Amino acid sequence: MTRLLLAAGAGALTLQAAPAGAQGFAAYITPPRFELRLNAGEASRQVVEIQHAGLQKGSYRLYTNDWSLRADQSVDFSDALAPDSCRPWVAIERRELTIEPGARYRYRFEITPPPGTPARECRFALMIEGLDTTRVQGDLNFPVGGRIGVIVYASIGDAAPQLAITGTRVVTVQGQPTAVVDVRNSGNAHGRLEGFVNGTDALGTRVEMAPADLPILPGETRAVAILPVPENGKPAPELRFPLTVKGQLEWGKNRLPLDARFAP
């Protein structure tokens, strides 16, 4: 099992080890995340484009993993099948490939939920792993590799999230107080909070704020930070608590009113 950190908003999770000067893992993946709706008994064919940016040919291994998301936003990938894994429904084009320098490869995979599958969400990661070994210094060879996990969410039938705010609080993130809402998902598919709200800090500074782009998986409660939105490329202002936040957050066509005072 491998543990990686999920950056807010990222769908492609990267583990990379590349000493200076090495010709290691050099792939760009499009799209970084899939959010699909499928019907039971019907195949869904998808394409990931892999661009090899290295100066030499790149060799890659491709496979699927199950994954889980921890409270600290880190991700555990696992080769072993999870109890409710849908990876047996997934067919991949091939397990290894070589790409010329600067070339792109359109890699295909297919998901086929069995007939009669009840409404649920299928989640897995398509792993793209570099296989190259590069001579780094002297007579020593280091394996210089990395891998990218493209996260796939596939809602079967009418599976959908059901989000509700269960609490508000202030937590310390990298030494700074941060407004957080606890969000419960009682549905059977993942959801994400969106939208903009208005914040006013203790000095009267007004700022537009938005929720962090984090998936809230079925059956879990997740802490979602409400963060200032930078304007015109400028750094977000440093807020003084207590902080008042008002407005409406969104998930899909639904609205979640927020009128809260955040005090450390």
Short mmCIF file of C-alpha atoms in Angstrom, two decimals:
data_model
loop_
_atom_site.label_atom_id
_atom_site.label_comp_id
_atom_site.label_asym_id
_atom_site.label_seq_id
_atom_site.Cartn_x
_atom_site.Cartn_y
_atom_site.Cartn_z
CA MET A 1 0.00 0.00 0.00
CA THR A 2 1.30 3.44 -0.95
CA ARG A 3 0.29 6.70 0.70
CA LEU A 4 0.23 9.90 -1.34
CA LEU A 5 -0.96 13.42 -0.66
CA LEU A 6 -4.01 14.74 -2.45
CA ALA A 7 -3.65 18.36 -3.48
CA ALA A 8 -6.88 20.29 -3.40
CA GLY A 9 -8.59 20.08 -6.75
CA ALA A 10 -6.25 17.48 -8.13
CA GLY A 11 -7.54 14.34 -9.75
CA ALA A 12 -4.17 13.00 -10.81
CA LEU A 13 -2.06 12.00 -7.83
CA THR A 14 1.67 11.86 -8.38
CA LEU A 15 4.47 10.03 -6.63
CA GLN A 16 7.82 10.97 -8.10
CA ALA A 17 11.49 10.41 -7.29
CA ALA A 18 13.91 12.17 -9.62
CA PRO A 19 17.46 13.14 -8.60
CA ALA A 20 18.80 16.32 -10.20
CA GLY A 21 19.88 15.86 -13.78
CA ALA A 22 18.12 12.52 -14.23
CA GLN A 23 15.92 11.63 -17.20
CA GLY A 24 13.16 10.13 -15.09
CA PHE A 25 9.40 10.11 -15.19
CA ALA A 26 8.22 12.75 -17.67
CA ALA A 27 4.56 12.27 -18.51
CA TYR A 28 1.62 14.66 -18.76
CA ILE A 29 -1.84 13.14 -18.41
CA THR A 30 -5.15 14.45 -19.80
CA PRO A 31 -7.70 14.47 -18.27
CA PRO A 32 -6.46 14.24 -14.67
CA ARG A 33 -9.81 12.97 -13.39
CA PHE A 34 -12.95 11.24 -14.71
CA GLU A 35 -16.44 11.79 -13.32
CA LEU A 36 -18.80 9.54 -15.27
CA ARG A 37 -22.41 8.36 -15.21
CA LEU A 38 -22.99 4.76 -16.31
CA ASN A 39 -25.88 2.35 -16.71
CA ALA A 40 -25.74 -1.21 -15.45
CA GLY A 41 -25.00 -3.70 -18.24
CA GLU A 42 -23.58 -1.07 -20.59
CA ALA A 43 -19.91 -0.55 -21.43
CA SER A 44 -18.38 2.90 -21.15
CA ARG A 45 -15.19 3.48 -23.18
CA GLN A 46 -12.81 6.23 -22.10
CA VAL A 47 -9.47 7.61 -23.28
CA VAL A 48 -6.51 8.99 -21.33
CA GLU A 49 -3.95 10.93 -23.34
CA ILE A 50 -0.36 10.38 -22.20
CA GLN A 51 2.28 12.81 -23.46
CA HIS A 52 5.89 11.74 -22.98
CA ALA A 53 8.01 14.86 -22.45
CA GLY A 54 11.38 13.13 -22.04
CA LEU A 55 14.32 13.39 -24.43
CA GLN A 56 14.47 9.60 -24.80
CA LYS A 57 11.83 6.93 -25.27
CA GLY A 58 9.68 6.42 -22.21
CA SER A 59 8.50 3.04 -20.96
CA TYR A 60 5.39 2.82 -18.81
CA ARG A 61 3.40 0.21 -16.91
CA LEU A 62 -0.35 0.65 -16.52
CA TYR A 63 -2.69 -1.02 -14.04
CA THR A 64 -5.56 -0.26 -11.68
CA ASN A 65 -5.60 0.28 -7.91
CA ASP A 66 -8.20 0.72 -5.23
CA TRP A 67 -7.78 3.79 -3.04
CA SER A 68 -9.07 5.42 0.12
CA LEU A 69 -8.90 9.02 1.30
CA ARG A 70 -7.66 9.81 4.81
CA ALA A 71 -8.77 12.67 7.02
CA ASP A 72 -5.53 14.55 6.27
CA GLN A 73 -6.30 14.38 2.50
CA SER A 74 -3.59 11.78 1.88
CA VAL A 75 -4.52 8.81 -0.31
CA ASP A 76 -3.80 5.15 0.24
CA PHE A 77 -3.43 3.16 -3.01
CA SER A 78 -3.70 -0.63 -2.86
CA ASP A 79 -3.09 -3.43 -5.37
CA ALA A 80 -5.30 -5.74 -3.29
CA LEU A 81 -8.98 -5.72 -4.15
CA ALA A 82 -11.09 -3.82 -1.63
CA PRO A 83 -14.22 -5.65 -0.37
CA ASP A 84 -16.50 -3.54 -2.60
CA SER A 85 -13.99 -3.05 -5.43
CA CYS A 86 -15.34 -2.50 -8.93
CA ARG A 87 -11.96 -3.06 -10.60
CA PRO A 88 -13.14 -6.44 -12.00
CA TRP A 89 -15.49 -4.36 -14.19
CA VAL A 90 -12.54 -2.52 -15.74
CA ALA A 91 -10.66 -3.60 -18.87
CA ILE A 92 -7.47 -1.78 -19.88
CA GLU A 93 -5.94 -1.64 -23.34
CA ARG A 94 -2.50 -2.95 -22.42
CA ARG A 95 -0.20 -3.23 -19.41
CA GLU A 96 3.01 -1.78 -20.86
CA LEU A 97 3.81 0.73 -23.58
CA THR A 98 6.70 2.75 -24.98
CA ILE A 99 6.27 6.32 -26.18
CA GLU A 100 8.65 8.27 -28.43
CA PRO A 101 10.09 11.61 -27.21
CA GLY A 102 7.46 14.35 -27.42
CA ALA A 103 4.78 11.94 -28.64
CA ARG A 104 1.26 11.45 -27.33
CA TYR A 105 -0.53 8.16 -26.82
CA ARG A 106 -4.31 7.78 -26.51
CA TYR A 107 -4.75 4.99 -23.99
CA ARG A 108 -8.14 3.31 -23.78
CA PHE A 109 -9.97 1.67 -20.90
CA GLU A 110 -13.51 0.40 -20.48
CA ILE A 111 -15.91 0.05 -17.53
CA THR A 112 -18.83 -2.40 -17.73
CA PRO A 113 -21.06 -2.61 -14.63
CA PRO A 114 -22.78 -6.02 -14.62
CA PRO A 115 -26.50 -6.13 -15.46
CA GLY A 116 -28.60 -5.60 -12.35
CA THR A 117 -25.94 -3.60 -10.51
CA PRO A 118 -27.78 -1.42 -7.96
CA ALA A 119 -27.22 2.32 -7.79
CA ARG A 120 -23.72 2.92 -6.39
CA GLU A 121 -20.46 4.63 -7.21
CA CYS A 122 -17.52 2.80 -8.79
CA ARG A 123 -14.16 4.32 -7.78
CA PHE A 124 -10.68 3.25 -8.82
CA ALA A 125 -7.36 4.69 -9.98
CA LEU A 126 -5.69 4.11 -13.33
CA MET A 127 -1.99 3.99 -12.44
CA ILE A 128 0.63 5.10 -14.97
CA GLU A 129 4.12 4.17 -13.77
CA GLY A 130 7.47 4.99 -15.35
CA LEU A 131 9.78 1.99 -15.87
CA ASP A 132 13.00 3.75 -16.89
CA THR A 133 16.25 3.43 -14.97
CA THR A 134 18.74 6.28 -15.36
CA ARG A 135 22.46 6.48 -14.60
CA VAL A 136 22.69 9.37 -12.16
CA GLN A 137 26.30 9.70 -11.06
CA GLY A 138 29.56 7.74 -11.20
CA ASP A 139 29.14 4.00 -11.43
CA LEU A 140 25.80 3.94 -9.60
CA ASN A 141 22.44 3.40 -11.26
CA PHE A 142 19.35 4.69 -9.50
CA PRO A 143 15.83 3.73 -10.55
CA VAL A 144 14.36 7.09 -11.43
CA GLY A 145 10.65 6.65 -11.68
CA GLY A 146 7.30 7.89 -10.59
CA ARG A 147 3.67 7.23 -11.14
CA ILE A 148 0.45 9.09 -11.64
CA GLY A 149 -2.91 7.87 -10.40
CA VAL A 150 -5.81 9.11 -12.51
CA ILE A 151 -8.88 8.94 -10.28
CA VAL A 152 -12.09 7.61 -11.84
CA TYR A 153 -15.53 8.15 -10.32
CA ALA A 154 -18.39 6.35 -12.11
CA SER A 155 -21.94 6.77 -10.79
CA ILE A 156 -24.13 3.77 -11.63
CA GLY A 157 -27.82 4.45 -12.29
CA ASP A 158 -29.24 7.22 -10.14
CA ALA A 159 -26.43 7.21 -7.55
CA ALA A 160 -25.96 10.70 -6.14
CA PRO A 161 -24.47 12.54 -3.16
CA GLN A 162 -26.55 13.99 -0.33
CA LEU A 163 -24.53 16.69 1.42
CA ALA A 164 -25.25 18.54 4.65
CA ILE A 165 -23.17 20.84 6.84
CA THR A 166 -22.97 19.32 10.34
CA GLY A 167 -20.69 21.84 12.01
CA THR A 168 -18.26 24.73 11.68
CA ARG A 169 -14.91 25.26 13.42
CA VAL A 170 -11.43 26.72 13.14
CA VAL A 171 -8.38 24.51 12.64
CA THR A 172 -4.69 25.36 12.33
CA VAL A 173 -3.20 24.65 8.89
CA GLN A 174 0.51 25.36 8.41
CA GLY A 175 0.42 27.58 11.47
CA GLN A 176 -2.56 29.65 10.26
CA PRO A 177 -6.15 29.55 11.58
CA THR A 178 -8.48 28.27 8.88
CA ALA A 179 -12.28 28.25 8.70
CA VAL A 180 -13.65 24.74 8.20
CA VAL A 181 -17.11 23.28 7.64
CA ASP A 182 -17.80 19.63 8.45
CA VAL A 183 -19.80 18.10 5.60
CA ARG A 184 -21.68 14.81 5.84
CA ASN A 185 -22.47 12.75 2.72
CA SER A 186 -25.41 10.43 3.34
CA GLY A 187 -25.77 9.61 -0.37
CA ASN A 188 -24.29 6.79 -2.45
CA ALA A 189 -21.90 8.81 -4.67
CA HIS A 190 -19.21 11.38 -3.93
CA GLY A 191 -19.90 15.09 -3.92
CA ARG A 192 -17.99 18.39 -3.84
CA LEU A 193 -18.87 21.77 -2.43
CA GLU A 194 -18.70 24.71 -4.84
CA GLY A 195 -19.73 28.33 -4.99
CA PHE A 196 -18.63 31.61 -3.39
CA VAL A 197 -19.44 33.17 -0.04
CA ASN A 198 -18.58 36.50 1.60
CA GLY A 199 -16.19 36.71 4.52
CA THR A 200 -15.62 39.63 6.93
CA ASP A 201 -12.76 39.45 9.41
CA ALA A 202 -12.24 41.13 12.80
CA LEU A 203 -10.77 44.25 11.15
CA GLY A 204 -13.69 44.62 8.75
CA THR A 205 -11.75 43.30 5.75
CA ARG A 206 -14.15 41.79 3.24
CA VAL A 207 -13.09 38.96 0.99
CA GLU A 208 -14.66 36.48 -1.37
CA MET A 209 -14.19 32.88 -0.20
CA ALA A 210 -14.73 29.42 -1.65
CA PRO A 211 -14.60 25.82 -0.40
CA ALA A 212 -11.58 23.63 -1.06
CA ASP A 213 -12.13 21.24 -3.98
CA LEU A 214 -12.24 17.98 -2.02
CA PRO A 215 -14.30 14.86 -2.70
CA ILE A 216 -16.69 13.88 0.09
CA LEU A 217 -17.16 10.13 -0.27
CA PRO A 218 -20.43 8.30 0.52
CA GLY A 219 -20.96 7.69 4.22
CA GLU A 220 -18.21 10.01 5.40
CA THR A 221 -17.96 13.39 7.10
CA ARG A 222 -15.10 15.51 5.79
CA ALA A 223 -13.61 18.80 6.94
CA VAL A 224 -13.69 21.26 4.04
CA ALA A 225 -11.71 24.49 4.36
CA ILE A 226 -13.35 27.79 3.35
CA LEU A 227 -10.51 29.79 1.80
CA PRO A 228 -10.03 33.35 0.51
CA VAL A 229 -10.09 33.65 -3.28
CA PRO A 230 -7.01 35.48 -4.65
CA GLU A 231 -7.81 38.44 -6.88
CA ASN A 232 -5.92 39.29 -10.06
CA GLY A 233 -3.09 36.91 -9.21
CA LYS A 234 -2.38 38.62 -5.90
CA PRO A 235 -1.83 36.58 -2.72
CA ALA A 236 -4.96 36.05 -0.64
CA PRO A 237 -5.20 38.51 2.27
CA GLU A 238 -4.29 37.35 5.77
CA LEU A 239 -7.53 37.30 7.76
CA ARG A 240 -7.95 38.19 11.43
CA PHE A 241 -10.30 36.00 13.42
CA PRO A 242 -13.07 35.92 14.46
CA LEU A 243 -14.38 35.63 10.90
CA THR A 244 -17.99 35.91 9.74
CA VAL A 245 -18.98 34.02 6.59
CA LYS A 246 -22.33 34.38 4.81
CA GLY A 247 -23.72 33.06 1.54
CA GLN A 248 -24.68 29.85 -0.17
CA LEU A 249 -22.50 26.89 -1.00
CA GLU A 250 -23.53 24.56 -3.81
CA TRP A 251 -23.41 20.91 -4.81
CA GLY A 252 -24.95 20.14 -8.16
CA LYS A 253 -28.28 21.99 -8.33
CA ASN A 254 -28.58 22.10 -4.54
CA ARG A 255 -27.80 24.95 -2.15
CA LEU A 256 -26.40 24.92 1.39
CA PRO A 257 -26.91 28.23 3.25
CA LEU A 258 -23.93 29.26 5.39
CA ASP A 259 -24.14 31.98 8.04
CA ALA A 260 -21.45 31.29 10.63
CA ARG A 261 -18.97 32.95 12.93
CA PHE A 262 -15.57 31.29 13.07
CA ALA A 263 -13.59 31.98 16.25
CA PRO A 264 -10.41 30.13 17.37
#
